[in-house]
Amino acid sequence: MATTSWDDVKAARMGDSVVEAAYAAAQLAFELGEQVRAMREERGWSQRELSALTGMSQPAIARFEAGGTTPTLPILERIAIAFDATLSVQLKSKAVA
Amino acid sequence: MATTSWDDVKAARMGDSVVEAAYAAAQLAFELGEQVRAMREERGWSQRELSALTGMSQPAIARFEAGGTTPTLPILERIAIAFDATLSVQLKSKAVA
DNA sequence: AAATCTGATACCATCGTTGGTATGTCTTGA
DNA sequence: TCAAGACATACCAACGATGGTATCAGATTT
């Protein structure tokens, strides 16, 4: 084997993963957007009010709620704080089999 | 009130939030890095092997595990897939009081 | 009808993460 | 001692999210 062999051997398998991950992240972004919109409306806040509380722009809130972008963790933290909520990010092993 | 009033009124309160959120995100990044390193070593994988599986570079893995950067959700998804794990991101309301 | 508020979209500048590469150090093994 | 592997760090280019602003459509109110 020429190169490291790992790069080659796993390359094919990895190709799918990146796409799969991108799709999963997009779905996550969409769901988070929906949840934030629900929490915001629950409190009767406008996008402008939430943007002021989080230091974000109103367009950023709109994009995020629509699932147009995948939010960063710092942004999610700011939103959590605005809602007096807790941000939880976990990597949970599926099966131990 | 001159401008929208929201921008002004909440501005002071928001200042702390941004810093607080940045700190929280950094801590989250650190903990995630530790967890990923643990999961990786648990499987006897080198950073190079994990980088091949996730389509990331070895330096990116090193930075991430050291907590040097705050990972993006797509990256976390790729890592989760490599570990055959599930990525969970939740905004949980604290008290309902 | 006019004014106002809300949410959505577009454009551009900026910032942070990441990719890619090279390099350095340390450890292990031949 | 030398070679190879593993991890860390540095530098730069590319990409995506965000900030800021302006604008637009729809709904509400006067």
mmCIF file of C-alpha atoms (C1' of nucleotides) in Angstrom:
data_model
loop_
_atom_site.group_PDB
_atom_site.id
_atom_site.type_symbol
_atom_site.label_atom_id
_atom_site.label_comp_id
_atom_site.label_asym_id
_atom_site.label_seq_id
_atom_site.Cartn_x
_atom_site.Cartn_y
_atom_site.Cartn_z
ATOM 1 C CA MET A 1 0.000 0.000 0.000
ATOM 2 C CA ALA A 2 1.250 3.347 -1.044
ATOM 3 C CA THR A 3 -0.028 5.955 1.378
ATOM 4 C CA THR A 4 -1.127 5.315 4.909
ATOM 5 C CA SER A 5 -3.745 2.762 3.889
ATOM 6 C CA TRP A 6 -6.151 4.163 6.428
ATOM 7 C CA ASP A 7 -6.834 7.121 4.195
ATOM 8 C CA ASP A 8 -7.596 4.863 1.310
ATOM 9 C CA VAL A 9 -9.394 2.062 3.065
ATOM 10 C CA LYS A 10 -11.786 4.272 4.951
ATOM 11 C CA ALA A 11 -12.202 6.858 2.240
ATOM 12 C CA ALA A 12 -15.072 5.101 0.540
ATOM 13 C CA ARG A 13 -16.924 4.461 3.755
ATOM 14 C CA MET A 14 -16.346 8.040 4.848
ATOM 15 C CA GLY A 15 -17.851 9.495 1.721
ATOM 16 C CA ASP A 16 -21.311 8.515 2.811
ATOM 17 C CA SER A 17 -20.740 9.727 6.342
ATOM 18 C CA VAL A 18 -20.118 13.300 5.327
ATOM 19 C CA VAL A 19 -23.339 13.439 3.359
ATOM 20 C CA GLU A 20 -25.180 11.601 6.081
ATOM 21 C CA ALA A 21 -23.800 14.006 8.680
ATOM 22 C CA ALA A 22 -24.710 17.031 6.625
ATOM 23 C CA TYR A 23 -28.251 15.762 6.317
ATOM 24 C CA ALA A 24 -28.463 14.976 10.023
ATOM 25 C CA ALA A 25 -27.117 18.416 10.913
ATOM 26 C CA ALA A 26 -29.615 20.092 8.612
ATOM 27 C CA GLN A 27 -32.435 18.167 10.216
ATOM 28 C CA LEU A 28 -31.125 19.082 13.649
ATOM 29 C CA ALA A 29 -30.997 22.734 12.631
ATOM 30 C CA PHE A 30 -34.559 22.551 11.390
ATOM 31 C CA GLU A 31 -35.832 21.013 14.601
ATOM 32 C CA LEU A 32 -33.942 23.468 16.753
ATOM 33 C CA GLY A 33 -35.383 26.305 14.725
ATOM 34 C CA GLU A 34 -38.873 25.015 15.248
ATOM 35 C CA GLN A 35 -38.289 24.622 18.957
ATOM 36 C CA VAL A 36 -36.891 28.117 19.354
ATOM 37 C CA ARG A 37 -39.800 29.611 17.439
ATOM 38 C CA ALA A 38 -42.193 27.748 19.707
ATOM 39 C CA MET A 39 -40.430 28.919 22.840
ATOM 40 C CA ARG A 40 -40.313 32.477 21.562
ATOM 41 C CA GLU A 41 -43.979 32.656 20.643
ATOM 42 C CA GLU A 42 -44.827 30.960 23.904
ATOM 43 C CA ARG A 43 -43.421 34.054 25.605
ATOM 44 C CA GLY A 44 -45.004 36.421 23.150
ATOM 45 C CA TRP A 45 -41.643 37.750 22.005
ATOM 46 C CA SER A 46 -41.031 39.132 18.553
ATOM 47 C CA GLN A 47 -37.934 38.132 16.585
ATOM 48 C CA ARG A 48 -36.689 41.631 17.249
ATOM 49 C CA GLU A 49 -37.011 41.206 20.997
ATOM 50 C CA LEU A 50 -35.228 37.877 20.964
ATOM 51 C CA SER A 51 -32.495 39.329 18.776
ATOM 52 C CA ALA A 52 -31.960 42.094 21.313
ATOM 53 C CA LEU A 53 -31.771 39.617 24.172
ATOM 54 C CA THR A 54 -29.291 37.389 22.379
ATOM 55 C CA GLY A 55 -27.219 40.063 20.698
ATOM 56 C CA MET A 56 -28.210 38.620 17.352
ATOM 57 C CA SER A 57 -29.742 40.438 14.418
ATOM 58 C CA GLN A 58 -33.383 39.962 13.541
ATOM 59 C CA PRO A 59 -32.468 38.482 10.145
ATOM 60 C CA ALA A 60 -30.219 35.968 11.903
ATOM 61 C CA ILE A 61 -33.137 34.866 14.064
ATOM 62 C CA ALA A 62 -35.376 34.553 11.013
ATOM 63 C CA ARG A 63 -32.825 32.457 9.129
ATOM 64 C CA PHE A 64 -32.232 30.273 12.108
ATOM 65 C CA GLU A 65 -35.911 29.652 12.863
ATOM 66 C CA ALA A 66 -36.480 28.768 9.233
ATOM 67 C CA GLY A 67 -33.701 26.214 9.395
ATOM 68 C CA GLY A 68 -31.770 28.136 6.791
ATOM 69 C CA THR A 69 -28.506 27.819 8.667
ATOM 70 C CA THR A 70 -26.933 25.421 11.112
ATOM 71 C CA PRO A 71 -26.417 27.366 14.330
ATOM 72 C CA THR A 72 -23.109 27.394 16.181
ATOM 73 C CA LEU A 73 -22.827 26.326 19.792
ATOM 74 C CA PRO A 74 -22.093 29.865 21.087
ATOM 75 C CA ILE A 75 -25.292 31.056 19.408
ATOM 76 C CA LEU A 76 -27.289 28.195 20.872
ATOM 77 C CA GLU A 77 -25.899 29.090 24.287
ATOM 78 C CA ARG A 78 -26.995 32.691 23.904
ATOM 79 C CA ILE A 79 -30.475 31.598 22.953
ATOM 80 C CA ALA A 80 -30.596 29.178 25.862
ATOM 81 C CA ILE A 81 -29.635 31.950 28.255
ATOM 82 C CA ALA A 82 -32.280 34.250 26.804
ATOM 83 C CA PHE A 83 -34.879 31.577 27.480
ATOM 84 C CA ASP A 84 -33.377 30.801 30.870
ATOM 85 C CA ALA A 85 -32.877 27.294 29.556
ATOM 86 C CA THR A 86 -30.010 24.801 29.491
ATOM 87 C CA LEU A 87 -28.166 23.691 26.378
ATOM 88 C CA SER A 88 -27.365 20.012 26.316
ATOM 89 C CA VAL A 89 -25.056 18.460 23.728
ATOM 90 C CA GLN A 90 -24.370 14.767 24.045
ATOM 91 C CA LEU A 91 -22.691 11.980 22.135
ATOM 92 C CA LYS A 92 -24.513 8.865 23.170
ATOM 93 C CA SER A 93 -23.282 5.445 22.140
ATOM 94 C CA LYS A 94 -26.044 3.471 20.504
ATOM 95 C CA ALA A 95 -25.560 -0.197 21.198
ATOM 96 C CA VAL A 96 -22.815 -1.873 23.202
ATOM 97 C CA ALA A 97 -23.573 -5.263 21.679
ATOM 98 C CA MET B 1 -37.791 56.698 23.713
ATOM 99 C CA ALA B 2 -35.707 57.313 20.685
ATOM 100 C CA THR B 3 -34.952 54.009 19.021
ATOM 101 C CA THR B 4 -36.947 50.850 19.508
ATOM 102 C CA SER B 5 -36.426 50.839 23.267
ATOM 103 C CA TRP B 6 -35.959 47.099 23.222
ATOM 104 C CA ASP B 7 -32.509 47.503 21.802
ATOM 105 C CA ASP B 8 -31.591 49.919 24.522
ATOM 106 C CA VAL B 9 -33.373 48.385 27.461
ATOM 107 C CA LYS B 10 -32.061 44.898 26.929
ATOM 108 C CA ALA B 11 -28.631 45.937 25.713
ATOM 109 C CA ALA B 12 -27.083 46.103 29.157
ATOM 110 C CA ARG B 13 -28.494 42.786 30.241
ATOM 111 C CA MET B 14 -27.405 41.195 26.976
ATOM 112 C CA GLY B 15 -23.797 42.217 27.399
ATOM 113 C CA ASP B 16 -23.280 39.682 30.110
ATOM 114 C CA SER B 17 -25.110 36.991 28.185
ATOM 115 C CA VAL B 18 -22.717 37.051 25.293
ATOM 116 C CA VAL B 19 -19.728 36.607 27.569
ATOM 117 C CA GLU B 20 -21.561 34.033 29.618
ATOM 118 C CA ALA B 21 -22.530 32.151 26.466
ATOM 119 C CA ALA B 22 -18.992 32.237 25.132
ATOM 120 C CA TYR B 23 -17.727 30.781 28.370
ATOM 121 C CA ALA B 24 -20.418 28.111 28.416
ATOM 122 C CA ALA B 25 -19.658 27.190 24.824
ATOM 123 C CA ALA B 26 -15.953 26.946 25.564
ATOM 124 C CA GLN B 27 -16.638 24.679 28.494
ATOM 125 C CA LEU B 28 -18.948 22.575 26.335
ATOM 126 C CA ALA B 29 -16.232 22.320 23.699
ATOM 127 C CA PHE B 30 -13.730 21.232 26.308
ATOM 128 C CA GLU B 31 -16.001 18.535 27.678
ATOM 129 C CA LEU B 32 -16.891 17.273 24.223
ATOM 130 C CA GLY B 33 -13.215 17.119 23.360
ATOM 131 C CA GLU B 34 -12.500 15.066 26.436
ATOM 132 C CA GLN B 35 -15.356 12.728 25.677
ATOM 133 C CA VAL B 36 -14.293 12.211 22.082
ATOM 134 C CA ARG B 37 -10.737 11.508 23.128
ATOM 135 C CA ALA B 38 -12.002 8.961 25.625
ATOM 136 C CA MET B 39 -14.209 7.254 23.044
ATOM 137 C CA ARG B 40 -11.389 7.246 20.516
ATOM 138 C CA GLU B 41 -8.814 5.732 22.868
ATOM 139 C CA GLU B 42 -11.416 3.286 24.068
ATOM 140 C CA ARG B 43 -11.426 1.901 20.550
ATOM 141 C CA GLY B 44 -7.677 2.116 20.193
ATOM 142 C CA TRP B 45 -7.907 4.555 17.300
ATOM 143 C CA SER B 46 -5.256 7.106 16.495
ATOM 144 C CA GLN B 47 -6.190 10.689 15.665
ATOM 145 C CA ARG B 48 -5.201 9.880 12.129
ATOM 146 C CA GLU B 49 -7.630 7.001 11.959
ATOM 147 C CA LEU B 50 -10.478 9.060 13.363
ATOM 148 C CA SER B 51 -9.664 11.872 10.959
ATOM 149 C CA ALA B 52 -9.915 9.431 8.059
ATOM 150 C CA LEU B 53 -13.263 8.128 9.290
ATOM 151 C CA THR B 54 -14.716 11.602 9.723
ATOM 152 C CA GLY B 55 -13.149 13.270 6.737
ATOM 153 C CA MET B 56 -11.381 15.654 9.065
ATOM 154 C CA SER B 57 -7.690 16.433 9.192
ATOM 155 C CA GLN B 58 -5.536 15.102 12.005
ATOM 156 C CA PRO B 59 -4.759 18.642 13.196
ATOM 157 C CA ALA B 60 -8.481 19.386 13.361
ATOM 158 C CA ILE B 61 -8.966 16.379 15.613
ATOM 159 C CA ALA B 62 -6.084 17.462 17.822
ATOM 160 C CA ARG B 63 -7.429 21.012 18.169
ATOM 161 C CA PHE B 64 -10.881 19.759 18.876
ATOM 162 C CA GLU B 65 -9.828 17.231 21.520
ATOM 163 C CA ALA B 66 -7.763 19.894 23.223
ATOM 164 C CA GLY B 67 -10.805 22.150 23.374
ATOM 165 C CA GLY B 68 -9.020 24.676 21.206
ATOM 166 C CA THR B 69 -12.049 25.258 19.041
ATOM 167 C CA THR B 70 -15.797 25.043 19.414
ATOM 168 C CA PRO B 71 -16.942 22.342 16.987
ATOM 169 C CA THR B 72 -19.783 22.867 14.542
ATOM 170 C CA LEU B 73 -22.830 20.639 14.496
ATOM 171 C CA PRO B 74 -21.972 19.023 11.133
ATOM 172 C CA ILE B 75 -18.573 18.058 12.547
ATOM 173 C CA LEU B 76 -20.146 16.656 15.696
ATOM 174 C CA GLU B 77 -22.492 14.624 13.517
ATOM 175 C CA ARG B 78 -19.578 13.188 11.557
ATOM 176 C CA ILE B 79 -17.834 12.195 14.757
ATOM 177 C CA ALA B 80 -21.010 10.673 16.114
ATOM 178 C CA ILE B 81 -21.405 8.578 12.978
ATOM 179 C CA ALA B 82 -17.780 7.441 13.170
ATOM 180 C CA PHE B 83 -18.435 6.224 16.692
ATOM 181 C CA ASP B 84 -21.787 4.771 15.710
ATOM 182 C CA ALA B 85 -23.263 7.114 18.288
ATOM 183 C CA THR B 86 -26.140 9.579 18.376
ATOM 184 C CA LEU B 87 -25.773 13.329 18.627
ATOM 185 C CA SER B 88 -28.289 14.948 20.923
ATOM 186 C CA VAL B 89 -28.756 18.711 21.121
ATOM 187 C CA GLN B 90 -31.446 19.960 23.430
ATOM 188 C CA LEU B 91 -32.732 23.240 24.804
ATOM 189 C CA LYS B 92 -34.276 22.342 28.113
ATOM 190 C CA SER B 93 -36.256 24.875 30.100
ATOM 191 C CA LYS B 94 -34.967 25.100 33.642
ATOM 192 C CA ALA B 95 -37.795 25.988 35.985
ATOM 193 C CA VAL B 96 -41.411 26.601 35.162
ATOM 194 C CA ALA B 97 -42.027 28.271 38.510
ATOM 195 C "C1'" DA C 1 -55.319 55.586 3.228
ATOM 196 C "C1'" DA C 2 -51.360 56.096 6.236
ATOM 197 C "C1'" DA C 3 -48.528 54.555 9.971
ATOM 198 C "C1'" DT C 4 -46.700 50.784 12.481
ATOM 199 C "C1'" DC C 5 -45.244 46.253 13.647
ATOM 200 C "C1'" DT C 6 -43.656 41.642 12.321
ATOM 201 C "C1'" DG C 7 -41.313 38.447 9.698
ATOM 202 C "C1'" DA C 8 -38.604 37.275 5.365
ATOM 203 C "C1'" DT C 9 -35.068 38.157 1.981
ATOM 204 C "C1'" DA C 10 -30.860 40.187 -0.170
ATOM 205 C "C1'" DC C 11 -26.243 42.102 -0.111
ATOM 206 C "C1'" DC C 12 -21.817 42.616 1.856
ATOM 207 C "C1'" DA C 13 -18.152 42.598 5.553
ATOM 208 C "C1'" DT C 14 -16.314 40.046 9.342
ATOM 209 C "C1'" DC C 15 -15.197 36.183 12.253
ATOM 210 C "C1'" DG C 16 -14.462 31.397 13.569
ATOM 211 C "C1'" DT C 17 -13.980 26.705 12.200
ATOM 212 C "C1'" DT C 18 -12.030 23.670 9.160
ATOM 213 C "C1'" DG C 19 -8.871 21.664 5.325
ATOM 214 C "C1'" DG C 20 -4.305 21.165 3.841
ATOM 215 C "C1'" DT C 21 0.380 21.152 4.586
ATOM 216 C "C1'" DA C 22 4.562 21.297 6.963
ATOM 217 C "C1'" DT C 23 6.998 20.809 11.000
ATOM 218 C "C1'" DG C 24 8.395 19.709 15.732
ATOM 219 C "C1'" DT C 25 8.611 16.582 19.747
ATOM 220 C "C1'" DC C 26 8.169 12.336 21.956
ATOM 221 C "C1'" DT C 27 7.845 7.511 22.181
ATOM 222 C "C1'" DT C 28 8.444 2.931 20.455
ATOM 223 C "C1'" DG C 29 10.755 -0.546 18.073
ATOM 224 C "C1'" DA C 30 14.115 -2.398 14.855
ATOM 225 C "C1'" DT D 1 21.279 4.996 16.414
ATOM 226 C "C1'" DC D 2 17.882 5.280 13.152
ATOM 227 C "C1'" DA D 3 13.132 4.746 11.447
ATOM 228 C "C1'" DA D 4 8.346 5.104 12.096
ATOM 229 C "C1'" DG D 5 4.184 6.332 14.388
ATOM 230 C "C1'" DA D 6 1.425 9.595 17.328
ATOM 231 C "C1'" DC D 7 0.215 14.001 18.849
ATOM 232 C "C1'" DA D 8 0.755 19.093 18.876
ATOM 233 C "C1'" DT D 9 1.495 23.460 16.680
ATOM 234 C "C1'" DA D 10 1.841 26.947 12.939
ATOM 235 C "C1'" DC D 11 0.584 29.058 8.605
ATOM 236 C "C1'" DC D 12 -2.588 30.001 4.977
ATOM 237 C "C1'" DA D 13 -6.794 29.327 1.994
ATOM 238 C "C1'" DA D 14 -11.679 28.230 1.821
ATOM 239 C "C1'" DC D 15 -16.200 27.839 3.633
ATOM 240 C "C1'" DG D 16 -20.150 28.790 6.477
ATOM 241 C "C1'" DA D 17 -22.441 31.459 10.136
ATOM 242 C "C1'" DT D 18 -23.252 35.830 11.734
ATOM 243 C "C1'" DG D 19 -23.712 41.215 12.055
ATOM 244 C "C1'" DG D 20 -25.421 45.178 9.853
ATOM 245 C "C1'" DT D 21 -28.271 47.326 6.789
ATOM 246 C "C1'" DA D 22 -31.887 47.936 3.624
ATOM 247 C "C1'" DT D 23 -35.976 46.405 1.749
ATOM 248 C "C1'" DC D 24 -40.313 44.054 0.989
ATOM 249 C "C1'" DA D 25 -44.875 41.910 1.982
ATOM 250 C "C1'" DG D 26 -48.558 41.100 5.178
ATOM 251 C "C1'" DA D 27 -51.337 42.340 9.189
ATOM 252 C "C1'" DT D 28 -53.045 45.624 12.442
ATOM 253 C "C1'" DT D 29 -54.462 50.080 13.963
ATOM 254 C "C1'" DT D 30 -55.699 54.691 13.576
#
